[in-house]
Amino acid sequence: MSIGLWLAVEPIYLFIDRLLGSINVANLVSHFCLNFVFLAAGVQIAHSIGRCDVAARIRRFSIIGLPLCVALMTALFFATDLSYSSMGLDDFRDTDTAVVLYKLSLYIYPAVVSALLVKPLVKANAGSRYRVPFYSKKLMAIGFAFGMIAPMGHLVELTNRRLDWLTDVLVYPAMLCVLAGLVLAWISALLTHRHKLQPSPRLDHQKVS
């Protein structure tokens, strides 16, 4: 994830392109990173809510789905007509349909993983007795629901290039909700760990006696 984020910094993005002697290859690398992040995060989140069956389902799909998505992204990347390095490839979206299809291919694997996680998170949330875990799972479920429909943004863009902002409307709330949910989950884990470390007053009384 850190590699993908660093590649979103324009000087680093351009440096990687110069270093590898290619045009916009940094964008392709960042797309690869995001797909593998969804594999790792999806499996981990499934385990965190006690759904080993969902984690296994993500792994089974990834055996075939992830290589296919990577191959599709790579093929569409080399099908694009790019004349210079432009972070995000936004400069080419109005003139090159292959660029929009390439950007759409980024969201296929994350959308499937998101779809596999939404319902289990909602079901797990039904058993949450405490507010922090409740809102953690709820926010993640909302975020993955946005991630599930994120490809629709680029599909609509193919019909009307003026709607290129639609994908951002779906993707940014997805990222914010999942990130907020993960932060709350981390806080919940810290609170639980601290509670376990605190000695029971009854045990302290027995020690004194």
C-alpha atoms as a PDB file:
ATOM      1  CA  MET A   1       0.000   0.000   0.000  1.00  0.00           C
ATOM      2  CA  SER A   2       2.871   2.355   0.804  1.00  0.00           C
ATOM      3  CA  ILE A   3       4.353   1.762  -2.671  1.00  0.00           C
ATOM      4  CA  GLY A   4       1.043   2.694  -4.267  1.00  0.00           C
ATOM      5  CA  LEU A   5       0.785   5.847  -2.148  1.00  0.00           C
ATOM      6  CA  TRP A   6       4.347   6.956  -2.878  1.00  0.00           C
ATOM      7  CA  LEU A   7       3.714   6.476  -6.600  1.00  0.00           C
ATOM      8  CA  ALA A   8       0.856   8.986  -6.277  1.00  0.00           C
ATOM      9  CA  VAL A   9       3.465  11.686  -5.527  1.00  0.00           C
ATOM     10  CA  GLU A  10       4.245  13.262  -8.883  1.00  0.00           C
ATOM     11  CA  PRO A  11       8.058  13.742  -8.509  1.00  0.00           C
ATOM     12  CA  ILE A  12       8.433  10.090  -7.442  1.00  0.00           C
ATOM     13  CA  TYR A  13       6.077   8.973 -10.218  1.00  0.00           C
ATOM     14  CA  LEU A  14       8.154  10.797 -12.846  1.00  0.00           C
ATOM     15  CA  PHE A  15      11.423   9.577 -11.303  1.00  0.00           C
ATOM     16  CA  ILE A  16      10.298   5.928 -11.531  1.00  0.00           C
ATOM     17  CA  ASP A  17       9.331   6.437 -15.175  1.00  0.00           C
ATOM     18  CA  ARG A  18      12.758   7.899 -15.957  1.00  0.00           C
ATOM     19  CA  LEU A  19      14.497   5.192 -13.947  1.00  0.00           C
ATOM     20  CA  LEU A  20      12.710   2.384 -15.815  1.00  0.00           C
ATOM     21  CA  GLY A  21      12.964   4.186 -19.134  1.00  0.00           C
ATOM     22  CA  SER A  22       9.264   3.902 -19.874  1.00  0.00           C
ATOM     23  CA  ILE A  23       6.163   6.101 -20.048  1.00  0.00           C
ATOM     24  CA  ASN A  24       3.658   5.809 -17.182  1.00  0.00           C
ATOM     25  CA  VAL A  25       4.910   2.398 -16.094  1.00  0.00           C
ATOM     26  CA  ALA A  26       4.699   3.765 -12.536  1.00  0.00           C
ATOM     27  CA  ASN A  27       0.932   3.866 -12.985  1.00  0.00           C
ATOM     28  CA  LEU A  28       0.858   0.204 -13.945  1.00  0.00           C
ATOM     29  CA  VAL A  29       2.978  -0.704 -10.906  1.00  0.00           C
ATOM     30  CA  SER A  30       0.604   1.211  -8.623  1.00  0.00           C
ATOM     31  CA  HIS A  31      -2.349  -0.702 -10.124  1.00  0.00           C
ATOM     32  CA  PHE A  32      -0.610  -4.005  -9.384  1.00  0.00           C
ATOM     33  CA  CYS A  33       0.025  -2.908  -5.788  1.00  0.00           C
ATOM     34  CA  LEU A  34      -3.609  -1.967  -5.176  1.00  0.00           C
ATOM     35  CA  ASN A  35      -4.862  -5.363  -6.362  1.00  0.00           C
ATOM     36  CA  PHE A  36      -2.475  -7.235  -4.065  1.00  0.00           C
ATOM     37  CA  VAL A  37      -3.451  -4.939  -1.180  1.00  0.00           C
ATOM     38  CA  PHE A  38      -7.069  -6.032  -1.655  1.00  0.00           C
ATOM     39  CA  LEU A  39      -6.010  -9.678  -1.582  1.00  0.00           C
ATOM     40  CA  ALA A  40      -4.128  -9.299   1.709  1.00  0.00           C
ATOM     41  CA  ALA A  41      -6.632  -6.939   3.338  1.00  0.00           C
ATOM     42  CA  GLY A  42      -9.667  -8.935   2.223  1.00  0.00           C
ATOM     43  CA  VAL A  43      -8.334 -12.165   3.703  1.00  0.00           C
ATOM     44  CA  GLN A  44      -7.288 -10.438   6.933  1.00  0.00           C
ATOM     45  CA  ILE A  45     -10.654  -8.699   7.406  1.00  0.00           C
ATOM     46  CA  ALA A  46     -12.517 -11.956   6.747  1.00  0.00           C
ATOM     47  CA  HIS A  47     -10.445 -13.677   9.450  1.00  0.00           C
ATOM     48  CA  SER A  48     -10.985 -10.761  11.853  1.00  0.00           C
ATOM     49  CA  ILE A  49     -14.761 -11.331  11.804  1.00  0.00           C
ATOM     50  CA  GLY A  50     -14.384 -15.082  12.134  1.00  0.00           C
ATOM     51  CA  ARG A  51     -15.300 -15.870   8.525  1.00  0.00           C
ATOM     52  CA  CYS A  52     -12.627 -18.318   7.427  1.00  0.00           C
ATOM     53  CA  ASP A  53     -14.984 -19.462   4.657  1.00  0.00           C
ATOM     54  CA  VAL A  54     -14.986 -15.955   3.134  1.00  0.00           C
ATOM     55  CA  ALA A  55     -11.184 -15.782   3.398  1.00  0.00           C
ATOM     56  CA  ALA A  56     -10.956 -19.131   1.582  1.00  0.00           C
ATOM     57  CA  ARG A  57     -13.380 -17.876  -1.074  1.00  0.00           C
ATOM     58  CA  ILE A  58     -11.222 -14.791  -1.683  1.00  0.00           C
ATOM     59  CA  ARG A  59      -8.127 -16.985  -2.006  1.00  0.00           C
ATOM     60  CA  ARG A  60      -9.850 -19.379  -4.413  1.00  0.00           C
ATOM     61  CA  PHE A  61     -11.051 -16.537  -6.615  1.00  0.00           C
ATOM     62  CA  SER A  62      -7.603 -14.917  -6.499  1.00  0.00           C
ATOM     63  CA  ILE A  63      -5.855 -18.001  -7.870  1.00  0.00           C
ATOM     64  CA  ILE A  64      -7.444 -17.343 -11.261  1.00  0.00           C
ATOM     65  CA  GLY A  65      -9.019 -13.880 -10.941  1.00  0.00           C
ATOM     66  CA  LEU A  66      -5.956 -11.957  -9.804  1.00  0.00           C
ATOM     67  CA  PRO A  67      -3.605 -13.137 -12.610  1.00  0.00           C
ATOM     68  CA  LEU A  68      -6.373 -12.520 -15.162  1.00  0.00           C
ATOM     69  CA  CYS A  69      -6.961  -8.976 -13.876  1.00  0.00           C
ATOM     70  CA  VAL A  70      -3.219  -8.269 -13.867  1.00  0.00           C
ATOM     71  CA  ALA A  71      -2.941  -9.594 -17.434  1.00  0.00           C
ATOM     72  CA  LEU A  72      -5.925  -7.486 -18.525  1.00  0.00           C
ATOM     73  CA  MET A  73      -4.450  -4.345 -16.976  1.00  0.00           C
ATOM     74  CA  THR A  74      -1.107  -5.007 -18.640  1.00  0.00           C
ATOM     75  CA  ALA A  75      -2.668  -5.634 -22.071  1.00  0.00           C
ATOM     76  CA  LEU A  76      -4.812  -2.491 -21.870  1.00  0.00           C
ATOM     77  CA  PHE A  77      -1.847  -0.467 -20.643  1.00  0.00           C
ATOM     78  CA  PHE A  78       0.190  -1.337 -23.727  1.00  0.00           C
ATOM     79  CA  ALA A  79      -2.871  -0.725 -25.930  1.00  0.00           C
ATOM     80  CA  THR A  80      -3.035   2.908 -24.806  1.00  0.00           C
ATOM     81  CA  ASP A  81      -1.552   5.672 -26.926  1.00  0.00           C
ATOM     82  CA  LEU A  82       0.531   7.623 -24.405  1.00  0.00           C
ATOM     83  CA  SER A  83       2.984  10.263 -25.571  1.00  0.00           C
ATOM     84  CA  TYR A  84       4.364  11.410 -22.202  1.00  0.00           C
ATOM     85  CA  SER A  85       4.210  10.661 -18.472  1.00  0.00           C
ATOM     86  CA  SER A  86       1.118  12.022 -16.729  1.00  0.00           C
ATOM     87  CA  MET A  87       0.281  10.887 -13.197  1.00  0.00           C
ATOM     88  CA  GLY A  88      -3.209   9.405 -13.170  1.00  0.00           C
ATOM     89  CA  LEU A  89      -3.328   9.494 -16.994  1.00  0.00           C
ATOM     90  CA  ASP A  90      -6.053  12.137 -16.742  1.00  0.00           C
ATOM     91  CA  ASP A  91      -4.587  14.057 -19.692  1.00  0.00           C
ATOM     92  CA  PHE A  92      -5.453  11.169 -22.026  1.00  0.00           C
ATOM     93  CA  ARG A  93      -8.936  10.186 -20.811  1.00  0.00           C
ATOM     94  CA  ASP A  94     -10.818  12.477 -23.189  1.00  0.00           C
ATOM     95  CA  THR A  95      -9.013  11.292 -26.308  1.00  0.00           C
ATOM     96  CA  ASP A  96      -8.117   7.628 -25.703  1.00  0.00           C
ATOM     97  CA  THR A  97     -10.844   5.095 -24.896  1.00  0.00           C
ATOM     98  CA  ALA A  98      -8.182   2.504 -24.076  1.00  0.00           C
ATOM     99  CA  VAL A  99      -7.059   4.682 -21.149  1.00  0.00           C
ATOM    100  CA  VAL A 100     -10.562   4.635 -19.648  1.00  0.00           C
ATOM    101  CA  LEU A 101     -10.761   0.855 -20.143  1.00  0.00           C
ATOM    102  CA  TYR A 102      -7.330   0.473 -18.543  1.00  0.00           C
ATOM    103  CA  LYS A 103      -8.421   2.532 -15.522  1.00  0.00           C
ATOM    104  CA  LEU A 104     -11.644   0.519 -15.366  1.00  0.00           C
ATOM    105  CA  SER A 105      -9.643  -2.736 -15.243  1.00  0.00           C
ATOM    106  CA  LEU A 106      -8.024  -1.549 -12.011  1.00  0.00           C
ATOM    107  CA  TYR A 107     -11.330  -1.830 -10.144  1.00  0.00           C
ATOM    108  CA  ILE A 108     -12.477  -5.265 -11.312  1.00  0.00           C
ATOM    109  CA  TYR A 109     -10.570  -7.363  -8.757  1.00  0.00           C
ATOM    110  CA  PRO A 110     -11.172  -4.925  -5.849  1.00  0.00           C
ATOM    111  CA  ALA A 111     -14.890  -4.844  -6.742  1.00  0.00           C
ATOM    112  CA  VAL A 112     -15.176  -8.647  -6.510  1.00  0.00           C
ATOM    113  CA  VAL A 113     -13.303  -8.770  -3.178  1.00  0.00           C
ATOM    114  CA  SER A 114     -15.493  -5.931  -1.887  1.00  0.00           C
ATOM    115  CA  ALA A 115     -18.637  -7.801  -2.935  1.00  0.00           C
ATOM    116  CA  LEU A 116     -17.453 -10.871  -0.988  1.00  0.00           C
ATOM    117  CA  LEU A 117     -16.956  -8.809   2.187  1.00  0.00           C
ATOM    118  CA  VAL A 118     -20.040  -6.563   2.376  1.00  0.00           C
ATOM    119  CA  LYS A 119     -22.631  -9.136   3.481  1.00  0.00           C
ATOM    120  CA  PRO A 120     -20.342 -10.907   6.018  1.00  0.00           C
ATOM    121  CA  LEU A 121     -19.469  -7.547   7.602  1.00  0.00           C
ATOM    122  CA  VAL A 122     -23.149  -6.631   7.884  1.00  0.00           C
ATOM    123  CA  LYS A 123     -23.938 -10.014   9.476  1.00  0.00           C
ATOM    124  CA  ALA A 124     -20.984  -9.762  11.867  1.00  0.00           C
ATOM    125  CA  ASN A 125     -22.144  -6.299  12.850  1.00  0.00           C
ATOM    126  CA  ALA A 126     -25.472  -7.683  14.066  1.00  0.00           C
ATOM    127  CA  GLY A 127     -23.662  -9.364  16.953  1.00  0.00           C
ATOM    128  CA  SER A 128     -21.628  -6.324  18.045  1.00  0.00           C
ATOM    129  CA  ARG A 129     -22.529  -5.280  21.586  1.00  0.00           C
ATOM    130  CA  TYR A 130     -20.074  -2.401  21.834  1.00  0.00           C
ATOM    131  CA  ARG A 131     -20.078   0.850  19.872  1.00  0.00           C
ATOM    132  CA  VAL A 132     -16.486   0.867  18.605  1.00  0.00           C
ATOM    133  CA  PRO A 133     -16.608  -2.597  16.932  1.00  0.00           C
ATOM    134  CA  PHE A 134     -20.139  -1.825  15.699  1.00  0.00           C
ATOM    135  CA  TYR A 135     -19.133   1.349  13.876  1.00  0.00           C
ATOM    136  CA  SER A 136     -15.887  -0.252  12.705  1.00  0.00           C
ATOM    137  CA  LYS A 137     -17.711  -3.024  10.836  1.00  0.00           C
ATOM    138  CA  LYS A 138     -20.466  -0.685   9.685  1.00  0.00           C
ATOM    139  CA  LEU A 139     -18.016   1.772   8.134  1.00  0.00           C
ATOM    140  CA  MET A 140     -16.078  -1.012   6.430  1.00  0.00           C
ATOM    141  CA  ALA A 141     -19.298  -2.494   5.048  1.00  0.00           C
ATOM    142  CA  ILE A 142     -20.274   0.910   3.632  1.00  0.00           C
ATOM    143  CA  GLY A 143     -16.789   1.409   2.189  1.00  0.00           C
ATOM    144  CA  PHE A 144     -16.724  -1.973   0.473  1.00  0.00           C
ATOM    145  CA  ALA A 145     -20.244  -1.348  -0.858  1.00  0.00           C
ATOM    146  CA  PHE A 146     -18.885   1.765  -2.582  1.00  0.00           C
ATOM    147  CA  GLY A 147     -15.887  -0.272  -3.791  1.00  0.00           C
ATOM    148  CA  MET A 148     -18.215  -2.902  -5.216  1.00  0.00           C
ATOM    149  CA  ILE A 149     -19.887  -0.379  -7.533  1.00  0.00           C
ATOM    150  CA  ALA A 150     -16.745   1.681  -8.284  1.00  0.00           C
ATOM    151  CA  PRO A 151     -16.308   0.203 -11.821  1.00  0.00           C
ATOM    152  CA  MET A 152     -19.649   1.768 -12.740  1.00  0.00           C
ATOM    153  CA  GLY A 153     -17.966   5.184 -12.691  1.00  0.00           C
ATOM    154  CA  HIS A 154     -15.694   4.386 -15.617  1.00  0.00           C
ATOM    155  CA  LEU A 155     -18.467   2.525 -17.456  1.00  0.00           C
ATOM    156  CA  VAL A 156     -20.575   5.681 -17.335  1.00  0.00           C
ATOM    157  CA  GLU A 157     -17.526   7.708 -18.383  1.00  0.00           C
ATOM    158  CA  LEU A 158     -17.288   5.645 -21.563  1.00  0.00           C
ATOM    159  CA  THR A 159     -20.706   6.956 -22.591  1.00  0.00           C
ATOM    160  CA  ASN A 160     -20.110  10.547 -21.489  1.00  0.00           C
ATOM    161  CA  ARG A 161     -16.561  11.815 -20.878  1.00  0.00           C
ATOM    162  CA  ARG A 162     -17.898  14.791 -18.918  1.00  0.00           C
ATOM    163  CA  LEU A 163     -18.803  12.349 -16.137  1.00  0.00           C
ATOM    164  CA  ASP A 164     -15.162  11.444 -15.448  1.00  0.00           C
ATOM    165  CA  TRP A 165     -15.620  12.749 -11.889  1.00  0.00           C
ATOM    166  CA  LEU A 166     -18.120   9.992 -11.039  1.00  0.00           C
ATOM    167  CA  THR A 167     -15.455   7.420 -10.214  1.00  0.00           C
ATOM    168  CA  ASP A 168     -13.908   9.736  -7.625  1.00  0.00           C
ATOM    169  CA  VAL A 169     -17.342  10.196  -6.015  1.00  0.00           C
ATOM    170  CA  LEU A 170     -17.418   6.429  -5.465  1.00  0.00           C
ATOM    171  CA  VAL A 171     -13.766   5.687  -4.731  1.00  0.00           C
ATOM    172  CA  TYR A 172     -12.884   8.392  -2.199  1.00  0.00           C
ATOM    173  CA  PRO A 173     -15.809   7.658   0.168  1.00  0.00           C
ATOM    174  CA  ALA A 174     -14.927   3.972  -0.132  1.00  0.00           C
ATOM    175  CA  MET A 175     -11.340   4.606   0.942  1.00  0.00           C
ATOM    176  CA  LEU A 176     -12.337   6.960   3.774  1.00  0.00           C
ATOM    177  CA  CYS A 177     -14.975   4.599   5.184  1.00  0.00           C
ATOM    178  CA  VAL A 178     -12.718   1.529   5.092  1.00  0.00           C
ATOM    179  CA  LEU A 179      -9.802   3.489   6.575  1.00  0.00           C
ATOM    180  CA  ALA A 180     -12.020   4.874   9.367  1.00  0.00           C
ATOM    181  CA  GLY A 181     -13.352   1.371  10.042  1.00  0.00           C
ATOM    182  CA  LEU A 182      -9.847  -0.080  10.242  1.00  0.00           C
ATOM    183  CA  VAL A 183      -8.732   2.684  12.622  1.00  0.00           C
ATOM    184  CA  LEU A 184     -11.708   1.969  14.886  1.00  0.00           C
ATOM    185  CA  ALA A 185     -10.899  -1.752  14.750  1.00  0.00           C
ATOM    186  CA  TRP A 186      -7.336  -0.974  15.821  1.00  0.00           C
ATOM    187  CA  ILE A 187      -8.599   1.190  18.684  1.00  0.00           C
ATOM    188  CA  SER A 188     -10.993  -1.582  19.726  1.00  0.00           C
ATOM    189  CA  ALA A 189      -8.135  -4.109  19.733  1.00  0.00           C
ATOM    190  CA  LEU A 190      -6.014  -1.792  21.898  1.00  0.00           C
ATOM    191  CA  LEU A 191      -8.844  -1.296  24.382  1.00  0.00           C
ATOM    192  CA  THR A 192      -9.491  -5.041  24.565  1.00  0.00           C
ATOM    193  CA  HIS A 193      -5.795  -5.781  25.076  1.00  0.00           C
ATOM    194  CA  ARG A 194      -5.527  -3.130  27.800  1.00  0.00           C
ATOM    195  CA  HIS A 195      -8.614  -4.527  29.546  1.00  0.00           C
ATOM    196  CA  LYS A 196      -7.088  -8.020  29.558  1.00  0.00           C
ATOM    197  CA  LEU A 197      -3.866  -6.696  31.086  1.00  0.00           C
ATOM    198  CA  GLN A 198      -5.659  -4.934  33.931  1.00  0.00           C
ATOM    199  CA  PRO A 199      -5.711  -7.110  37.090  1.00  0.00           C
ATOM    200  CA  SER A 200      -9.099  -8.015  38.480  1.00  0.00           C
ATOM    201  CA  PRO A 201      -9.893  -6.373  41.873  1.00  0.00           C
ATOM    202  CA  ARG A 202     -11.079  -9.742  43.159  1.00  0.00           C
ATOM    203  CA  LEU A 203      -7.747 -11.359  42.275  1.00  0.00           C
ATOM    204  CA  ASP A 204      -5.861  -8.508  43.958  1.00  0.00           C
ATOM    205  CA  HIS A 205      -7.940  -8.988  47.114  1.00  0.00           C
ATOM    206  CA  GLN A 206      -7.181 -12.704  47.104  1.00  0.00           C
ATOM    207  CA  LYS A 207      -3.451 -11.988  46.756  1.00  0.00           C
ATOM    208  CA  VAL A 208      -3.552  -9.583  49.700  1.00  0.00           C
ATOM    209  CA  SER A 209      -5.456 -12.127  51.798  1.00  0.00           C
END
